[in-house]
Short mmCIF file of C-alpha atoms and ligand atoms in Angstrom, two decimals:
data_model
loop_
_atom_site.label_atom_id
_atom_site.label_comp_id
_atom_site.label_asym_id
_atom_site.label_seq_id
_atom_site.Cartn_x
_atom_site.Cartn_y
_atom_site.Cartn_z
CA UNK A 22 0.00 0.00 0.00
CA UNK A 23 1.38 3.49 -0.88
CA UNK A 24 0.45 6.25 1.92
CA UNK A 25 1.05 9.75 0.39
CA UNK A 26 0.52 12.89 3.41
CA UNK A 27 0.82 16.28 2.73
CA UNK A 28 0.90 18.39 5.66
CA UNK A 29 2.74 21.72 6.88
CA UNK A 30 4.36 19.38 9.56
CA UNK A 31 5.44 16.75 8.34
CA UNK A 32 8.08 16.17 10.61
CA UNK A 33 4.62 15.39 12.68
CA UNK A 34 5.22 12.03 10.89
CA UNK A 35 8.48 10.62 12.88
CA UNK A 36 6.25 8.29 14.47
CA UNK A 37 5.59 6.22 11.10
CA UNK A 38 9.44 5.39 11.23
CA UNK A 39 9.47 3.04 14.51
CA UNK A 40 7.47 0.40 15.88
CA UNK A 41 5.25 -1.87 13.98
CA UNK A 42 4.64 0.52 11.23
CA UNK A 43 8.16 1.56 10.89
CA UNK A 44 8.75 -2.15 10.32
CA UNK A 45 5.81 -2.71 7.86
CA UNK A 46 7.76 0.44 5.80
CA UNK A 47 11.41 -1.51 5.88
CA UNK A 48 9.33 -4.53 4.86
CA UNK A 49 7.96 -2.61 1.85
CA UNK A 50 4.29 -3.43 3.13
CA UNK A 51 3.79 0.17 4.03
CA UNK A 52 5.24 2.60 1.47
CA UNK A 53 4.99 6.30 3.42
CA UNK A 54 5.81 9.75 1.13
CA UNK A 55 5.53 12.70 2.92
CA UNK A 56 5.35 16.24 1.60
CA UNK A 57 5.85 19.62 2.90
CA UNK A 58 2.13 21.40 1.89
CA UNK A 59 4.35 24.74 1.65
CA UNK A 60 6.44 23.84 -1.15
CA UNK A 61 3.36 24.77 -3.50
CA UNK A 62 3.51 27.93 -2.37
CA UNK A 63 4.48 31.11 -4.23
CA UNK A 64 4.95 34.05 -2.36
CA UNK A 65 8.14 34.81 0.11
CA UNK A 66 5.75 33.87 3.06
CA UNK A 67 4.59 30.63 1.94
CA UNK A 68 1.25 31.48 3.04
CA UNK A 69 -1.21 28.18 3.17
CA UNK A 70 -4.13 30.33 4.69
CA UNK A 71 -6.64 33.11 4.35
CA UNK A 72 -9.47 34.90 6.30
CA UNK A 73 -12.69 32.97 6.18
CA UNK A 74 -15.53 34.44 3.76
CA UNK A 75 -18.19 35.53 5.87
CA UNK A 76 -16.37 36.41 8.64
CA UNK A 77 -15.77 34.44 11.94
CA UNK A 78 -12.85 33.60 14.20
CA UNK A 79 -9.62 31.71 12.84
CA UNK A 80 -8.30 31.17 9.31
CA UNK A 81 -9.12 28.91 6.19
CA UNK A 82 -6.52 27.05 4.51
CA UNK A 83 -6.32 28.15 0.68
CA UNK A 84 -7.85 25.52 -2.44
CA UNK A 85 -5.16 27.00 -4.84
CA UNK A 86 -2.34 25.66 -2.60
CA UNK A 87 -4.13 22.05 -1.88
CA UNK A 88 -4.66 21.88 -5.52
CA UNK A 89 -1.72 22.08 -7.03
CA UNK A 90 -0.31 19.81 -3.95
CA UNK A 91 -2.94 17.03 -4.87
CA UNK A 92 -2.33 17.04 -8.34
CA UNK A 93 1.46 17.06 -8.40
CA UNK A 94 0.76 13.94 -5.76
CA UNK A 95 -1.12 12.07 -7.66
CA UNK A 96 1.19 13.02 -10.29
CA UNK A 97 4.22 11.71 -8.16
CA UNK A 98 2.34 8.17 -7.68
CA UNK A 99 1.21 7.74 -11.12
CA UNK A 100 4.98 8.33 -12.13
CA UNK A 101 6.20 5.67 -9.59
CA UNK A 102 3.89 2.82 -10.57
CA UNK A 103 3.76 3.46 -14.28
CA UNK A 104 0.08 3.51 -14.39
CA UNK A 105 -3.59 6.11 -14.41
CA UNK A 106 -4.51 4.80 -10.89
CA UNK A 107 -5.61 7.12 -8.33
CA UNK A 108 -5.55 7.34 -4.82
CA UNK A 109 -8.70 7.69 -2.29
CA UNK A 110 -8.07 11.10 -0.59
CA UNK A 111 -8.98 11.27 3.27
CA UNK A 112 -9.50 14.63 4.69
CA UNK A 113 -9.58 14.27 8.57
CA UNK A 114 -12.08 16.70 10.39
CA UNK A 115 -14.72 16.70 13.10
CA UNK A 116 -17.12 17.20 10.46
CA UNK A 117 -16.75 14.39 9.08
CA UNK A 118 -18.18 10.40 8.96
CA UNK A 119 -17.15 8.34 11.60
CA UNK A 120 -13.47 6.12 11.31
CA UNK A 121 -14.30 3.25 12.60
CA UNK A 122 -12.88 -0.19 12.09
CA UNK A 123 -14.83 -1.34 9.64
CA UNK A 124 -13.68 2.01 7.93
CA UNK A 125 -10.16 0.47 8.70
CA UNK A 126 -10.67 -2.68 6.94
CA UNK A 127 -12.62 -0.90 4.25
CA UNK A 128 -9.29 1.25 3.66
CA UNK A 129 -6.92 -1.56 3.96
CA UNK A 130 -8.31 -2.91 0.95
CA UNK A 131 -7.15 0.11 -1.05
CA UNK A 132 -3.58 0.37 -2.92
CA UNK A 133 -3.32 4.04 -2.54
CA UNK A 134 -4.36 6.40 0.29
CA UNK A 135 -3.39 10.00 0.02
CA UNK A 136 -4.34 11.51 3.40
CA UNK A 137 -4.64 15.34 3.23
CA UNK A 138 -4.76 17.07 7.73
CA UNK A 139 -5.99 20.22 7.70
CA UNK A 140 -5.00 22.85 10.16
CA UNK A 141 -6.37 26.46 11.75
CA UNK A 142 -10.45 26.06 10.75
CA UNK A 143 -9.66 23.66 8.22
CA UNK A 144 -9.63 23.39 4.11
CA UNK A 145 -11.73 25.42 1.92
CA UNK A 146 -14.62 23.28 1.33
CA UNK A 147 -14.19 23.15 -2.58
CA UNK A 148 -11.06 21.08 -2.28
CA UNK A 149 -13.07 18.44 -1.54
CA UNK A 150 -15.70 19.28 -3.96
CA UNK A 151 -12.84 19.39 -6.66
CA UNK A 152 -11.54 15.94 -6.31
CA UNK A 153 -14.99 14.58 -4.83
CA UNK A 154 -15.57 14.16 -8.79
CA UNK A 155 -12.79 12.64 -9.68
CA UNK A 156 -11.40 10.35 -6.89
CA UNK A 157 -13.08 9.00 -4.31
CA UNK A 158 -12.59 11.48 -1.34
CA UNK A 159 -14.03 11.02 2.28
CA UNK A 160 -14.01 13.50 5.16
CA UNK A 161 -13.65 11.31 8.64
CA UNK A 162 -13.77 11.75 12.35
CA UNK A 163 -11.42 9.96 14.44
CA UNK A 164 -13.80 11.30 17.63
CA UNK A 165 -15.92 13.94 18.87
CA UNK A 166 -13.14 16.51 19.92
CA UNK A 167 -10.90 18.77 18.28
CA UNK A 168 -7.48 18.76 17.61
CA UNK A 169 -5.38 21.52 16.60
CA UNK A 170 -4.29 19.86 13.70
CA UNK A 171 -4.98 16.48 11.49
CA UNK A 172 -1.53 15.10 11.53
CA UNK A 173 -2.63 13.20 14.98
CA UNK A 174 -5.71 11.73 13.40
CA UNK A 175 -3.42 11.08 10.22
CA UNK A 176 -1.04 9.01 12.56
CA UNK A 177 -4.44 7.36 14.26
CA UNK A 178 -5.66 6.49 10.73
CA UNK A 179 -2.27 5.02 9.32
CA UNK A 180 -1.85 2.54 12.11
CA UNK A 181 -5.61 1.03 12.63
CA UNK A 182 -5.05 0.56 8.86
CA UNK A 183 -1.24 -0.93 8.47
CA UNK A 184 -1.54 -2.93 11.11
CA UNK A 185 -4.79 -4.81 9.00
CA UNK A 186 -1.94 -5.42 6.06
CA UNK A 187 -1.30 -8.77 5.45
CA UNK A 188 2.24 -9.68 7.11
CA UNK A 189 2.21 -6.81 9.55
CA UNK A 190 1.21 -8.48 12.62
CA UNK A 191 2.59 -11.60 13.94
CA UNK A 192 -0.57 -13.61 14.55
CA UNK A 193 -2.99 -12.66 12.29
CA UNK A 194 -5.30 -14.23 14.76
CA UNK A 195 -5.02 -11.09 16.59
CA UNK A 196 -6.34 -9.01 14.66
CA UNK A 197 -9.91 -11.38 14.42
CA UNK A 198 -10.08 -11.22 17.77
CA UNK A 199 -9.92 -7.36 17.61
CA UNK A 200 -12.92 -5.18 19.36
CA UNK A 201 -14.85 -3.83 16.64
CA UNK A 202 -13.56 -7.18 14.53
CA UNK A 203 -16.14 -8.54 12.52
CA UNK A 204 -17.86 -11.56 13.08
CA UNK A 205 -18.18 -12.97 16.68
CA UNK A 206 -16.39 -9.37 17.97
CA UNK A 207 -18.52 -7.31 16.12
CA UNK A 208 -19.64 -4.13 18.51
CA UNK A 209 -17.83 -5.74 21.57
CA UNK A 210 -15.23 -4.47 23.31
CA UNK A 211 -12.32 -6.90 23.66
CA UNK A 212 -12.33 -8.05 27.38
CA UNK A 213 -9.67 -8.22 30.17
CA UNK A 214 -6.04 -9.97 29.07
CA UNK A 215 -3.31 -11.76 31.59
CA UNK A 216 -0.49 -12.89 30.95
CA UNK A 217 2.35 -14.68 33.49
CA UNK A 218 2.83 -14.53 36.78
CA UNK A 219 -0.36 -16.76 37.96
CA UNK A 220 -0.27 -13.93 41.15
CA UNK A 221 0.79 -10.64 40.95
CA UNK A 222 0.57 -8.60 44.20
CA UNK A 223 -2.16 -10.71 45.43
CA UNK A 224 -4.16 -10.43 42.11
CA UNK A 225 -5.10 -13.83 40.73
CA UNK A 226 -5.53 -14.61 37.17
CA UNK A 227 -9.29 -16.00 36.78
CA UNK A 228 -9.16 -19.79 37.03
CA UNK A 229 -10.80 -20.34 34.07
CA UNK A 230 -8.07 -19.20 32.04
CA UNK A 231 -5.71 -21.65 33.13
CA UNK A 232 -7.92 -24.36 32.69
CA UNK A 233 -6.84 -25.22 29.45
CA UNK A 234 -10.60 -26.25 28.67
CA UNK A 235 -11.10 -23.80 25.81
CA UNK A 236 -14.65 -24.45 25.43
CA UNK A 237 -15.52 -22.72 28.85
CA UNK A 238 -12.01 -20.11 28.00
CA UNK A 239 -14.06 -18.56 24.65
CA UNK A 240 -17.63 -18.31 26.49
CA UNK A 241 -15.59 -16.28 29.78
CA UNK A 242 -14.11 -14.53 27.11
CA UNK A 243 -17.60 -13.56 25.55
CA UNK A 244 -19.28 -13.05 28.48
CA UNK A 245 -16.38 -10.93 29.73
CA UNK A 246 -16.57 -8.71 26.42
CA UNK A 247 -20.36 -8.31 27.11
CA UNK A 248 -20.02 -7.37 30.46
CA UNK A 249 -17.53 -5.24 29.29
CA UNK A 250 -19.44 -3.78 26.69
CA UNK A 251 -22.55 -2.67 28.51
CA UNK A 252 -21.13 -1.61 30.92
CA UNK A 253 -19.13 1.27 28.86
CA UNK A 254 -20.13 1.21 25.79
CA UNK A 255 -23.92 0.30 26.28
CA UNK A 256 -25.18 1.77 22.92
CA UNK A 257 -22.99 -0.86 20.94
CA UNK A 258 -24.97 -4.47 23.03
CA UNK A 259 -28.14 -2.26 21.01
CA UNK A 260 -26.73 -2.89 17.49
CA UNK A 261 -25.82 -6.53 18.27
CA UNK A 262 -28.75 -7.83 16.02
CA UNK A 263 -31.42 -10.86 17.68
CA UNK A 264 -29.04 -13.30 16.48
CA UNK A 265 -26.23 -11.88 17.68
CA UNK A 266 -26.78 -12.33 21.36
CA UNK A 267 -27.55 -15.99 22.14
CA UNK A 268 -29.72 -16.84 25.13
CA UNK A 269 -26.49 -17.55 27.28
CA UNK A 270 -25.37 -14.08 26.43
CA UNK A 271 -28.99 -12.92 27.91
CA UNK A 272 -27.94 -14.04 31.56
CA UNK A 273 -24.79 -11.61 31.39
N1 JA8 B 305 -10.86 15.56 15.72
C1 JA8 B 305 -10.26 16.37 14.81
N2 JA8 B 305 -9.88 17.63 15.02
C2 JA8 B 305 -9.32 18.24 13.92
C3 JA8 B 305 -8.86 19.54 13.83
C4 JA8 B 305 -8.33 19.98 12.64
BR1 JA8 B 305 -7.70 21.78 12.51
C5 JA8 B 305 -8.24 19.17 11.53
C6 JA8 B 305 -8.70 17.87 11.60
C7 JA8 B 305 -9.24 17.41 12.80
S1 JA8 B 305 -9.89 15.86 13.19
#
């Protein structure tokens, strides 16, 4: 998957070069360009933004500099893999649709992600209206509060979806067995993990985990999620359909 982020920070990015992701880049899974939105400036300022139309507080960031950033992008990307494909732009804002994980697995299908974070009171709106025709361009929400910028929900977005690539984690069994995941997971939160020593500070790891009797392991695990689930997150046990709550799920 190529990742192409333009951004007046890019240096925002240094995460992307350790850790699992920095890994999945060595490994040529992940391959990260970052530009530097300024460099399609003209003027001796490199000025990115203007004063909103219609007044209000803040300042908007300018199509004519996005534009020519965008196209010389896509440009770049086209050049590099020979071909007329085009990327799926993702402009991060509070406005926008939730990111979920099923928005994760949607975008770890794709082959070419051009994320474009916004900052001040974001991009004039007809950047997106521009390429809106021509590629297909979503505006997401990592969460109900707002940054300063949309490098960090950039960074947010990058790893839910590199870590979905093929090859990137270890046990691809982990990722099933995600919260969110589809399938069993779906809209539960993943319940509580232990790991070695048997008794830590007088804490004991539930017996039922080291049972080896997986059987009664996967329905604690279950009924731990659900627990879990309505007790924070009780909006998400709504959407689990009829079938998706069994009548031994009913008694958690
Ligand atoms: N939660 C979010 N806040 C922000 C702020 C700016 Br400025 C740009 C994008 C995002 S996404």
């Amino acid at each position: 998957m190529r990742v192409d982020i333009i951004s007046i920070f890019p240096e925002y990015f240094a995460p992307l070069d350790v850790s699992l992701m920095g890994k999945a880049r060595e490994r040529g899974i992940l391959d990260i360009h970052l530009h530097q939105l300024r460099d399609w400036t003209h003027d001796v300022h490199k000025t990115v933004d203007d004063t909103p139309y219609g007044g209000g507080p803040g300042m908007v960031m300018k199509p004519e500099v996005w534009g020519e950033a965008v196209d010389a992008v896509i440009e770049d990307g086209r050049a590099a893999s020979g071909g007329d494909a085009l990327p799926r732009l993702i402009v991060p804002t509070p406005s926008g649709r939730p990111f979920t994980q099923e928005v994760a697995l949607e975008y770890a299908e794709e082959p070419w992600l051009l994320f474009a974070p916004a900052r001040y009171e974001g991009i004039d709106s007809r950047v997106v209206a521009e390429y809106g025709e021509r590629l297909r361009t979503d505006e997401v929400s990592i969460g109900d509060y707002v940054l300063a910028g949309g490098e960090a929900a950039v960074l947010v977005m990058v790893e839910a979806v590199g870590r979905l690539l093929p090859g990137v984690l270890g046990n691809a069994r982990s990722v099933a067995d995600d919260s969110f995941a589809p399938g069993d997971m779906a809209n539960l939160l993943e319940g509580p993990v232990y790991t070695k020593p048997p008794v830590w500070r007088g804490h004991e790891v539930p017996e039922v985990l080291l049972s080896g009797h997986h059987g009664r392991i996967a329905r604690w695990r279950r009924d731990e999620a659900l627990r879990r689930t309505l007790d924070r997150r009780p909006e998400l046990v709504a959407r689990l359909d009829r079938d998706g709550l069994d009548k031994h799920d009913r008694r958690v």
